[in-house]
Tab-separated table of C-alpha atoms in Angstrom:
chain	number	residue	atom	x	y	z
Q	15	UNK	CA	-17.806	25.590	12.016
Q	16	UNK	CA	-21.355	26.485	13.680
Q	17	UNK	CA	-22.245	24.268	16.521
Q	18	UNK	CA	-25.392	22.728	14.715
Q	19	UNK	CA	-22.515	21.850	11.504
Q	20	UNK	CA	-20.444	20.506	14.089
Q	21	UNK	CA	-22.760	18.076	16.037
Q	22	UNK	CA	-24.190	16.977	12.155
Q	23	UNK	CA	-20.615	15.711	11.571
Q	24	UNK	CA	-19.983	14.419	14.860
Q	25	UNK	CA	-23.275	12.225	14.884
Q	26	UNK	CA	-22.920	11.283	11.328
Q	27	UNK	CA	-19.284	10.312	11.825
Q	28	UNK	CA	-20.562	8.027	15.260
Q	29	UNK	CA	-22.816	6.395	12.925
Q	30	UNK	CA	-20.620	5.763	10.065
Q	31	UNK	CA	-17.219	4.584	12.503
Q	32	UNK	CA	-19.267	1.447	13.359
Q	33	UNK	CA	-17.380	-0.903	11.338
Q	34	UNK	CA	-17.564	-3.438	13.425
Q	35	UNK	CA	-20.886	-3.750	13.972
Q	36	UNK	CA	-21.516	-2.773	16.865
Q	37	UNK	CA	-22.732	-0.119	19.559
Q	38	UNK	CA	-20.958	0.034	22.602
Q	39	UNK	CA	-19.243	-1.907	24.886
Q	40	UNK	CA	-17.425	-4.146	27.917
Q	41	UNK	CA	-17.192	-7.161	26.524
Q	42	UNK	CA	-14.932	-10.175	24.805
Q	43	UNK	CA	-17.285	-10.024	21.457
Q	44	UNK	CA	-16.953	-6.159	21.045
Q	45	UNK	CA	-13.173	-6.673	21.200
Q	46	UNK	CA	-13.045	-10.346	18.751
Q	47	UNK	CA	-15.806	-8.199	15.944
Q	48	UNK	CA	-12.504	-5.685	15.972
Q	49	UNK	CA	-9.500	-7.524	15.531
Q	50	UNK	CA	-11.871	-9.907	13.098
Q	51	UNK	CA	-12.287	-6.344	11.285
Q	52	UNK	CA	-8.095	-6.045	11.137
Q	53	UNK	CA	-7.491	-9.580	9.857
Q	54	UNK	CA	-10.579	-8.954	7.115
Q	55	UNK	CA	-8.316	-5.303	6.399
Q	56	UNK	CA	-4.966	-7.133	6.479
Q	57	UNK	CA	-6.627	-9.927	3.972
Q	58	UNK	CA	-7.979	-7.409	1.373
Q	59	UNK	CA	-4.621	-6.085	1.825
Q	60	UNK	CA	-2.950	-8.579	0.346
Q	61	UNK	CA	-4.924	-10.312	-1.850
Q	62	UNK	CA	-4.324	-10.700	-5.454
Q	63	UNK	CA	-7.565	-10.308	-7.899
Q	64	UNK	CA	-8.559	-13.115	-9.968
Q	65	UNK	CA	-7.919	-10.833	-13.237
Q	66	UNK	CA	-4.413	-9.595	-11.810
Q	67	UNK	CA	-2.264	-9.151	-14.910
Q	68	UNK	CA	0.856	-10.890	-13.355
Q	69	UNK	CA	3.601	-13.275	-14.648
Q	70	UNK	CA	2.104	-17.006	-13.129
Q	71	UNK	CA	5.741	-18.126	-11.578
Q	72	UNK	CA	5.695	-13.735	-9.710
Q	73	UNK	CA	1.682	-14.936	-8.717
Q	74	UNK	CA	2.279	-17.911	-7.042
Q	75	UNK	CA	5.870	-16.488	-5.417
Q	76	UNK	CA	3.325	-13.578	-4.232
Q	77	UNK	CA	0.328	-15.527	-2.866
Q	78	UNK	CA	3.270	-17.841	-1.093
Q	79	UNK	CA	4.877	-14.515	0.533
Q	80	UNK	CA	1.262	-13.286	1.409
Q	81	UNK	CA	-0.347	-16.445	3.170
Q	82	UNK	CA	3.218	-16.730	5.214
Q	83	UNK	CA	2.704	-13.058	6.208
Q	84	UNK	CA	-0.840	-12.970	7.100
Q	85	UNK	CA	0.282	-16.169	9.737
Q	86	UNK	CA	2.831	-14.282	10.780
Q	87	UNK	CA	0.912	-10.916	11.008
Q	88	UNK	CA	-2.385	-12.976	13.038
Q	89	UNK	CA	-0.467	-13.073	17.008
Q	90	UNK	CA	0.664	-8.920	15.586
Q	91	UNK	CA	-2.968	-7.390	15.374
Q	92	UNK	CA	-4.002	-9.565	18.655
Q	93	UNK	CA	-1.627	-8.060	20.403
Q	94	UNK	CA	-2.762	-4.268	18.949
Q	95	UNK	CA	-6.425	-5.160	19.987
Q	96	UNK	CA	-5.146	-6.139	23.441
Q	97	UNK	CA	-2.882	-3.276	24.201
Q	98	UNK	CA	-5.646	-0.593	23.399
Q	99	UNK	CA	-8.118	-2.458	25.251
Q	100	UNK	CA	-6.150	-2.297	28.268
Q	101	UNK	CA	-5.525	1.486	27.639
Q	102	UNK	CA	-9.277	2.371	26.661
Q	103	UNK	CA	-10.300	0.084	30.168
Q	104	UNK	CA	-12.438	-1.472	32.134
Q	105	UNK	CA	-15.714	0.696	30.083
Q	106	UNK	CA	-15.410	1.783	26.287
Q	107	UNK	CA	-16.325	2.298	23.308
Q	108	UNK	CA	-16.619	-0.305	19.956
Q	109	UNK	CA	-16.399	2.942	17.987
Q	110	UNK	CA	-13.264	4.381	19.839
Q	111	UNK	CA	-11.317	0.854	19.850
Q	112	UNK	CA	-12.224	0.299	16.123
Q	113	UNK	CA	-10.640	4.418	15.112
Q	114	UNK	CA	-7.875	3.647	16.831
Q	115	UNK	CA	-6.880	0.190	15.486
Q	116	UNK	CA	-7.712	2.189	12.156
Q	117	UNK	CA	-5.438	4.157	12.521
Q	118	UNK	CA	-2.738	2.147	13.554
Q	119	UNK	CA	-3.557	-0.021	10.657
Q	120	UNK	CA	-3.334	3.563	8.598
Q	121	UNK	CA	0.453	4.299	9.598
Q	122	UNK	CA	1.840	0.629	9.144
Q	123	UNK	CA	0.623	0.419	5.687
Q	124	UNK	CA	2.331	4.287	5.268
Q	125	UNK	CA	5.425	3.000	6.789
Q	126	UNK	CA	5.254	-0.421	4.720
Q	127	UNK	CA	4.977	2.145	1.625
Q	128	UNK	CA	8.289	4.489	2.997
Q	129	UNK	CA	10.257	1.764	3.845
Q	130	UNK	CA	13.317	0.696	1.613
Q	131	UNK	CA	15.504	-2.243	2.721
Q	132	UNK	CA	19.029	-1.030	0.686
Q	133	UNK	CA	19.925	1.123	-1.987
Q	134	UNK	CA	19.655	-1.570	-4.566
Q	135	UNK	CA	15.984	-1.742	-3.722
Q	136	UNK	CA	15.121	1.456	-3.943
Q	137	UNK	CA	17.353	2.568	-6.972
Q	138	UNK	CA	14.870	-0.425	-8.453
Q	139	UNK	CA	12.150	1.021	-7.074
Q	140	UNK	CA	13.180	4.536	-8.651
Q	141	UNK	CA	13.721	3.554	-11.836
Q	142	UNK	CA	10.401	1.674	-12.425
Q	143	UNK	CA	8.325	5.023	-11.223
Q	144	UNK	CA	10.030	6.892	-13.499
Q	145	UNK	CA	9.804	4.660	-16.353
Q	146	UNK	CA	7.202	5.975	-19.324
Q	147	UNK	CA	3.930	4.019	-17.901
Q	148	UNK	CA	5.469	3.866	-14.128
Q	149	UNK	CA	2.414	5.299	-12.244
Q	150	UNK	CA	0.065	2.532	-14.378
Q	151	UNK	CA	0.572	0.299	-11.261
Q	152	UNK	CA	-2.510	2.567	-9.571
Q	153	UNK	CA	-5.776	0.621	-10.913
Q	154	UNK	CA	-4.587	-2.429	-8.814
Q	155	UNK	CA	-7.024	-3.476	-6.577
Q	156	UNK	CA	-4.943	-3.045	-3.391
Q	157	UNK	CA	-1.525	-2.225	-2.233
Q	158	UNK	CA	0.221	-5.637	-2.562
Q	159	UNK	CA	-0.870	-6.079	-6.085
Q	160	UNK	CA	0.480	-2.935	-6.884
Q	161	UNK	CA	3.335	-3.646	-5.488
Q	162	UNK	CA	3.757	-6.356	-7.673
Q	163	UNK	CA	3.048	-4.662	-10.999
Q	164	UNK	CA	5.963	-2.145	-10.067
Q	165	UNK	CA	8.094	-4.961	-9.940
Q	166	UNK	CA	6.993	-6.817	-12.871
Q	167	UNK	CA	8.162	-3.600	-15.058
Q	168	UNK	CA	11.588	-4.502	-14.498
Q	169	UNK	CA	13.933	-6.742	-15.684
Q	170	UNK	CA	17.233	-9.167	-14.434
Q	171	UNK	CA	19.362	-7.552	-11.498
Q	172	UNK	CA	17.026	-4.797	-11.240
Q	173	UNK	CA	13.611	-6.485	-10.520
Q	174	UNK	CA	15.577	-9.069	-7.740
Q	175	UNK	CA	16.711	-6.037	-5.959
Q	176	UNK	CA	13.222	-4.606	-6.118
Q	177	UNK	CA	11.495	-8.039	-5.583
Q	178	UNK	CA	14.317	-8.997	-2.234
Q	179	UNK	CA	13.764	-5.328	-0.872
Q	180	UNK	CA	9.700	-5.675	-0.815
Q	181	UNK	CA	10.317	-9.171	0.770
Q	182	UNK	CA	12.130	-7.477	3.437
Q	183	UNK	CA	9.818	-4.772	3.792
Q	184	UNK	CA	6.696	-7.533	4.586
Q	185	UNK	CA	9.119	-9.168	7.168
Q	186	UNK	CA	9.267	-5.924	8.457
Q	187	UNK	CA	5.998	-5.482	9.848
Q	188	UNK	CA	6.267	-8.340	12.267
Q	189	UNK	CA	9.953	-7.577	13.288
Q	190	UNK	CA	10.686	-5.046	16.200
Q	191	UNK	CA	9.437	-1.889	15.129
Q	192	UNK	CA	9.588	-0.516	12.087
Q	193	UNK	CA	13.028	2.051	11.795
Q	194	UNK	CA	12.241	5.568	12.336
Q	195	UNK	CA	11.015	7.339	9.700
Q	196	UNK	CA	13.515	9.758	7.805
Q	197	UNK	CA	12.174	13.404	8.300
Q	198	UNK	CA	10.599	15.002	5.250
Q	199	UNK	CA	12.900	16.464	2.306
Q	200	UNK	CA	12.772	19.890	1.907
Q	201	UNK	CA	11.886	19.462	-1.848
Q	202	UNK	CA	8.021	18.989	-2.521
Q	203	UNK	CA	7.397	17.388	-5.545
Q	204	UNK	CA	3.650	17.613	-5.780
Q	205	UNK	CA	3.908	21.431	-4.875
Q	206	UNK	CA	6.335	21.938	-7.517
Q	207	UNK	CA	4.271	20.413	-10.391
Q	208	UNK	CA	0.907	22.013	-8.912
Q	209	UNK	CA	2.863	25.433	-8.926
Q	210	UNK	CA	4.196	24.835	-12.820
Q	211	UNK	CA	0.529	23.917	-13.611
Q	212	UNK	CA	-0.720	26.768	-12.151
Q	213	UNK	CA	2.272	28.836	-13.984
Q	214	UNK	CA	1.195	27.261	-17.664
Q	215	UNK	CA	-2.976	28.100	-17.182
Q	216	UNK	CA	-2.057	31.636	-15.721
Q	217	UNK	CA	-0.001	32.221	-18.996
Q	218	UNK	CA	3.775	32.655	-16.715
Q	219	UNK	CA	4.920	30.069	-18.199
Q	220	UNK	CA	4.478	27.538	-21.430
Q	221	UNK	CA	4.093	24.102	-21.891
Q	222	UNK	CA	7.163	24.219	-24.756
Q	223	UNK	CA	9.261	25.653	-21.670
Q	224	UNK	CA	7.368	23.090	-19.269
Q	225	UNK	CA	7.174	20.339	-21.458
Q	226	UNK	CA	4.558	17.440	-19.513
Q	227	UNK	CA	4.564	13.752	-20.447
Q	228	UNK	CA	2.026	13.672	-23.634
Q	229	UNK	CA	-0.241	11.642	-21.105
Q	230	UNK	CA	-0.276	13.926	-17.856
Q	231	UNK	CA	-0.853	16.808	-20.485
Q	232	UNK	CA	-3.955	15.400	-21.911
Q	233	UNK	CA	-5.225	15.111	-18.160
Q	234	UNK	CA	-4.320	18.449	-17.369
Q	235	UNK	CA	-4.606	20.126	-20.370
Q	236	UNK	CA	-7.200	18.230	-22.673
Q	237	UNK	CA	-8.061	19.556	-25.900
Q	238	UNK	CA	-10.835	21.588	-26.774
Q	239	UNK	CA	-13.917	19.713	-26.189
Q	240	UNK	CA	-12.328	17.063	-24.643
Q	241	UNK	CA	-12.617	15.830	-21.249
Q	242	UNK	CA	-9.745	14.716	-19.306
Q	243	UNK	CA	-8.760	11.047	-20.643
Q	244	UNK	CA	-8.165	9.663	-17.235
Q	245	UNK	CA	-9.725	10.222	-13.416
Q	246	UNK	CA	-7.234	12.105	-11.221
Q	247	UNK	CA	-6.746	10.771	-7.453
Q	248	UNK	CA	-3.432	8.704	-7.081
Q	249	UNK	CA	-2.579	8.290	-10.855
Q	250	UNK	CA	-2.280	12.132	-11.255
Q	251	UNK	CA	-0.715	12.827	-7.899
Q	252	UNK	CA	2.048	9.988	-9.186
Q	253	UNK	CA	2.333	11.083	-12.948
Q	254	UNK	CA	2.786	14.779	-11.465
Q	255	UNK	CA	5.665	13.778	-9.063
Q	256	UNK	CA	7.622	11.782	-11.444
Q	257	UNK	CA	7.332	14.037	-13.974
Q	258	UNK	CA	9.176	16.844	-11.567
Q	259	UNK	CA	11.535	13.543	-10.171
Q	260	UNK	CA	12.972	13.115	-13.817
Q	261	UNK	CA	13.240	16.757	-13.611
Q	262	UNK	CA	15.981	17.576	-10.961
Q	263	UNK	CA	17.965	14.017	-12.112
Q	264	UNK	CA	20.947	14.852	-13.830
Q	265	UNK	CA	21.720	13.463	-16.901
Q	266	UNK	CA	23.089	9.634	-16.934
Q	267	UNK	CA	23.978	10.004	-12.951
Q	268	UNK	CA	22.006	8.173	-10.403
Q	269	UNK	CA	19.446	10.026	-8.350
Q	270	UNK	CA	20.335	11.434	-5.343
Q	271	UNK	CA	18.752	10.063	-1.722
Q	272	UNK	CA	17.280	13.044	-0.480
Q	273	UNK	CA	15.031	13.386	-4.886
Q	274	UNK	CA	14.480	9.227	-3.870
Q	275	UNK	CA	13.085	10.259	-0.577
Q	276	UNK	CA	10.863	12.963	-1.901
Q	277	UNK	CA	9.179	10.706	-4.428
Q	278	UNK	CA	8.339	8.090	-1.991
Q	279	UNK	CA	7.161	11.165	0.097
Q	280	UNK	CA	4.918	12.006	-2.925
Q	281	UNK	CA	3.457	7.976	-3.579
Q	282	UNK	CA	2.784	7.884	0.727
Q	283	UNK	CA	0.051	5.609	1.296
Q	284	UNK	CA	-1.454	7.844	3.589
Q	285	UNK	CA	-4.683	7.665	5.452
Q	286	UNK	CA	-6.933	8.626	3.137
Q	287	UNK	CA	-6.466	5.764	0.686
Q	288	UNK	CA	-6.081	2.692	3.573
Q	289	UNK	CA	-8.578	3.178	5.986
Q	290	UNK	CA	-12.800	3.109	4.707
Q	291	UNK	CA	-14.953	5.928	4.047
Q	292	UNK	CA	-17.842	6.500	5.741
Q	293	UNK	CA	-21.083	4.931	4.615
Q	294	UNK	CA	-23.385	7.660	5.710
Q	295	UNK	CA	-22.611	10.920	3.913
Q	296	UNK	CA	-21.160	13.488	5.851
Q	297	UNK	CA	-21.095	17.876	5.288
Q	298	UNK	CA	-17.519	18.425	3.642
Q	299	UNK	CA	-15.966	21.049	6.154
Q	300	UNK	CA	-14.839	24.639	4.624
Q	301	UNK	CA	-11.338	24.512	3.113
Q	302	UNK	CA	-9.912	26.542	6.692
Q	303	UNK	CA	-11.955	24.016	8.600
Q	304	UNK	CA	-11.240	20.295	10.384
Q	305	UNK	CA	-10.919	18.227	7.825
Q	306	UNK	CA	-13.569	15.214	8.530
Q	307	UNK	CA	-11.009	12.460	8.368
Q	308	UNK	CA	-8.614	14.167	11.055
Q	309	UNK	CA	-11.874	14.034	13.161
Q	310	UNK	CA	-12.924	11.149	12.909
Q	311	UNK	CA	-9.253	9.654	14.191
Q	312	UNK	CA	-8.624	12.402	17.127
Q	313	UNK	CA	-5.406	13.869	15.085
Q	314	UNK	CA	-4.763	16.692	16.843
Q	315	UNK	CA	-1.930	18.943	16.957
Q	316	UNK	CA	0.075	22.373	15.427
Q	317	UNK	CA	1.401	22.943	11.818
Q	318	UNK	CA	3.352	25.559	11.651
Q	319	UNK	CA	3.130	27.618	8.158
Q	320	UNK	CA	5.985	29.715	6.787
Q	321	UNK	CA	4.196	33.554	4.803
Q	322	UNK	CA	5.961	35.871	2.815
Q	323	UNK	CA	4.269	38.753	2.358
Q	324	UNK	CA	5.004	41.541	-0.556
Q	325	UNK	CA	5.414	45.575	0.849
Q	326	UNK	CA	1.898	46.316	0.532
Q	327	UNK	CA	0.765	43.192	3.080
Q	328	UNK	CA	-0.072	40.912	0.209
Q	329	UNK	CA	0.371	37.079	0.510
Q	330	UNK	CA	3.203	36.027	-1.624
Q	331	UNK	CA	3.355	32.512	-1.161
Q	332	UNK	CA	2.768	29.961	2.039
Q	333	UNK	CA	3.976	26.949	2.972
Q	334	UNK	CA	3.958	24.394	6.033
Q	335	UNK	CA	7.454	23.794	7.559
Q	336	UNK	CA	6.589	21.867	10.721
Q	337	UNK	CA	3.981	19.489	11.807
Q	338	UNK	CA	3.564	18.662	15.615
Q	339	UNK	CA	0.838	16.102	15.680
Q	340	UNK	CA	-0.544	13.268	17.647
Q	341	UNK	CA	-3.125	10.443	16.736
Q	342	UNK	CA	-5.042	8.162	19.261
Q	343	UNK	CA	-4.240	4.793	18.677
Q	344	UNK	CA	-0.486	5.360	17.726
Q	345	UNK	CA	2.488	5.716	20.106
Q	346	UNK	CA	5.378	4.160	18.980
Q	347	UNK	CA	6.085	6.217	15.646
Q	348	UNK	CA	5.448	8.830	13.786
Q	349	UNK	CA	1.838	9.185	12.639
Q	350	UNK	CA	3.101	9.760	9.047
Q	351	UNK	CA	-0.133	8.684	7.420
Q	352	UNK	CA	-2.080	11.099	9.239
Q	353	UNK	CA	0.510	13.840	9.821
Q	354	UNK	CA	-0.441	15.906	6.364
Q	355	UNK	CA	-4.079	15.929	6.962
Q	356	UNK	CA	-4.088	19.282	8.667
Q	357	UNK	CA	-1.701	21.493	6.044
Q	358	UNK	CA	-4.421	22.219	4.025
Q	359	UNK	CA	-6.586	23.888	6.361
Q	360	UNK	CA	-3.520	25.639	8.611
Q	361	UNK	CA	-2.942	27.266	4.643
Q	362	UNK	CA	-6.316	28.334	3.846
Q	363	UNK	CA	-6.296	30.103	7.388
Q	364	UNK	CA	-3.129	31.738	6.800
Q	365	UNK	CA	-4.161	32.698	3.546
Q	366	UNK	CA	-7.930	34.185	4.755
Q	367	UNK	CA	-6.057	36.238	7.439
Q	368	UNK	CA	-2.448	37.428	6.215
Q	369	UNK	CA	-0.281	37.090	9.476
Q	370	UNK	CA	0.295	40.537	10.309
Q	371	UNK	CA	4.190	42.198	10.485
Q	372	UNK	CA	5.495	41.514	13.981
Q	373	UNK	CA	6.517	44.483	16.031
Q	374	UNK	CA	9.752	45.994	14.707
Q	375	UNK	CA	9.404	44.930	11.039
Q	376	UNK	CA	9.109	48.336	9.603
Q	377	UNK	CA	5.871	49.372	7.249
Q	378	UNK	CA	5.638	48.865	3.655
Q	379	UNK	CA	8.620	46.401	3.428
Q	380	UNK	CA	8.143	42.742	2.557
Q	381	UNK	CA	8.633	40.324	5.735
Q	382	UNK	CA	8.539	36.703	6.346
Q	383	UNK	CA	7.046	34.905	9.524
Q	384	UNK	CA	6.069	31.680	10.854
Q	385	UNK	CA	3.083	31.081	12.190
Q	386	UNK	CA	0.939	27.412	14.185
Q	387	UNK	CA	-1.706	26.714	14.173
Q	388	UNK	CA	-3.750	24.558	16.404
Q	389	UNK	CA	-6.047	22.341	16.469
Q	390	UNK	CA	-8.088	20.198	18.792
Q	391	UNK	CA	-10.749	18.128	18.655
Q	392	UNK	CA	-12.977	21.132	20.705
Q	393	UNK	CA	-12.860	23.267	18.127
């Protein structure tokens, strides 16, 4: 990026990060316009809309369950607000205290989203994702409603394990720490439909011998004339992932933890759907460049990118295998909401710029290599 690019996004980005409402800042109503910001966030949160399609006896259980967690959840973003403001010290920045309770914000609602509380609950949780309309919980106005509309699709045993495991989960956030998140599987769900896809429009491969659900195929393949019948976002990302879930489940056996991990992998509520877009528009980066997001919440860090290249240097295929990456504002896990952010670009460079054969890998034979690539909020 050119420096007069760069200091158009970073003034833009100053200007749009003022959520609170204000400028700058060593004082008490700096610090109260953020943590009122938080409990605002934590109340949209979980909030059910008027025109909520929900069973009335699930709606009032749920409003019960969400007034009892915002109390509880009230003396939990205090203390956030407090803690950075002793870090940030005696002379900061609205702006910088406001990204980084963001962002903290960001990963609780991604760890909220990863967490299951026993195999009954997330068998439950499996098996209404997968179902024929399971991804049709996505035009719900936020996260908690959603939530609900997963477990309204399923009946008896099923729905109590789903409904006592997302009970557990909101206890969660105000308990000790949420566990540690299990590392991510090596299977990929999203890049294995987004590979197929590619494989069907190239002509490799069919959709008889890569049959989609009738739905996802009139998104991704409409007919002539036709637009696709729904917008993409979420929905598609979900459809996509279940469809290759149901794939790899054998026939009448259970799914296996590490498929269950990779869908709820795929349906992450990362940052980019939980914390708000700028209101001033900012100059979308180049596809190798910082992505504006990662900017705007100092994620910084390596991601390491696996090539294999063909015996005449050509890039075969690329793919990130290790993400080393820190984010202001979070300490005591894993910034998992954050922690994809930077794949995209790490590929695009490895793919402008082939890594070259290192020393002893003899010419005009294929080769594999890892490669990181860094970045910082300098560059």
């Amino acid at each position: 990026m050119n420096t007069s690019r760069r200091q158009l996004v970073l003034a833009t980005l100053a200007l749009a990060a003022a959520r609170p409402g204000g400028a700058s800042a060593d004082d008490a109503a700096s610090q109260d316009r953020v943590l009122e910001w938080l409990r605002v966030t934590a109340q949209k949160t979980f909030a059910l809309a008027d025109g909520a399609w929900l069973d009335p006896s699930l709606r009032r259980a749920a409003e019960t369950w969400a007034e009892e967690h915002l109390r509880r959840l009230d003396p939990l973003l205090q203390a956030w607000v407090d803690e950075e403001r002793r870090i940030l010290g005696p002379s900061f920045h609205v702006n910088e205290l406001w990204a980084r309770m963001a962002s903290r914000w960001a990963n609780n609602v991604a760890l909220w989203s990863l967490y299951t509380a026993h195999q009954e609950h997330d068998l439950a949780w499996w098996a209404a994702i997968t179902s024929p309309r399971g991804c049709d919980f996505l035009p719900a106005t936020n996260a908690w409603e959603g939530t609900l509309v997963v477990v309204q699709r399923l009946k008896g045993a099923q729905r109590e394990a789903l409904l006592d495991g997302e009970r557990a989960a909101l206890r969660r956030w105000t308990e000790p720490g949420w566990p540690a998140p299990p590392p991510r599987p090596d299977i990929d769900l999203l890049a294995e439909a987004q590979s197929l896809i590619d494989g069907i429009r190239s002509g490799r491969a069919s959709l008889e011998s890569t049959p989609l659900p009738p739905n996802l195929a009139a998104n991704r393949f409409p007919a002539e004339g036709e637009g696709p019948r729904r917008a993409g976002g979420r929905w598609l990302s979900c459809m996509q992932a279940a469809w290759r879930a149901r794939a790899q489940q054998p026939a009448g056996t259970p799914p296996s933890d590490e498929l269950r991990l990779a869908l709820r992998y795929a349906l992450l509520r990362s940052a980019e759907y939980s914390v708000p877009l700028p209101d001033e528009p900012v100059p979308p980066p180049q596809a190798h460049e910082y992505p504006t997001l990662a900017r705007r919440h100092a994620v910084t860090g390596d991601v390491v990118v696996e090539v294999r290249v063909d015996a005449q240097d050509r890039l075969q295929a690329a793919r990130v295998v290790e993400r080393r990456i820190t984010v202001e504002g979070i300490r005591d896990q894993r910034p998992i909401a954050f922690e994809t952010l930077l794949d995209a670009p790490a590929l695009a460079q490895a793919r402008r710029n082939v890594p070259a054969r290192l020393a002893g890998v003899a010419p005009r034979t294929p080769y594999t290599r890892r490669v990181a690539y860094a970045f910082n909020l300098s560059s």
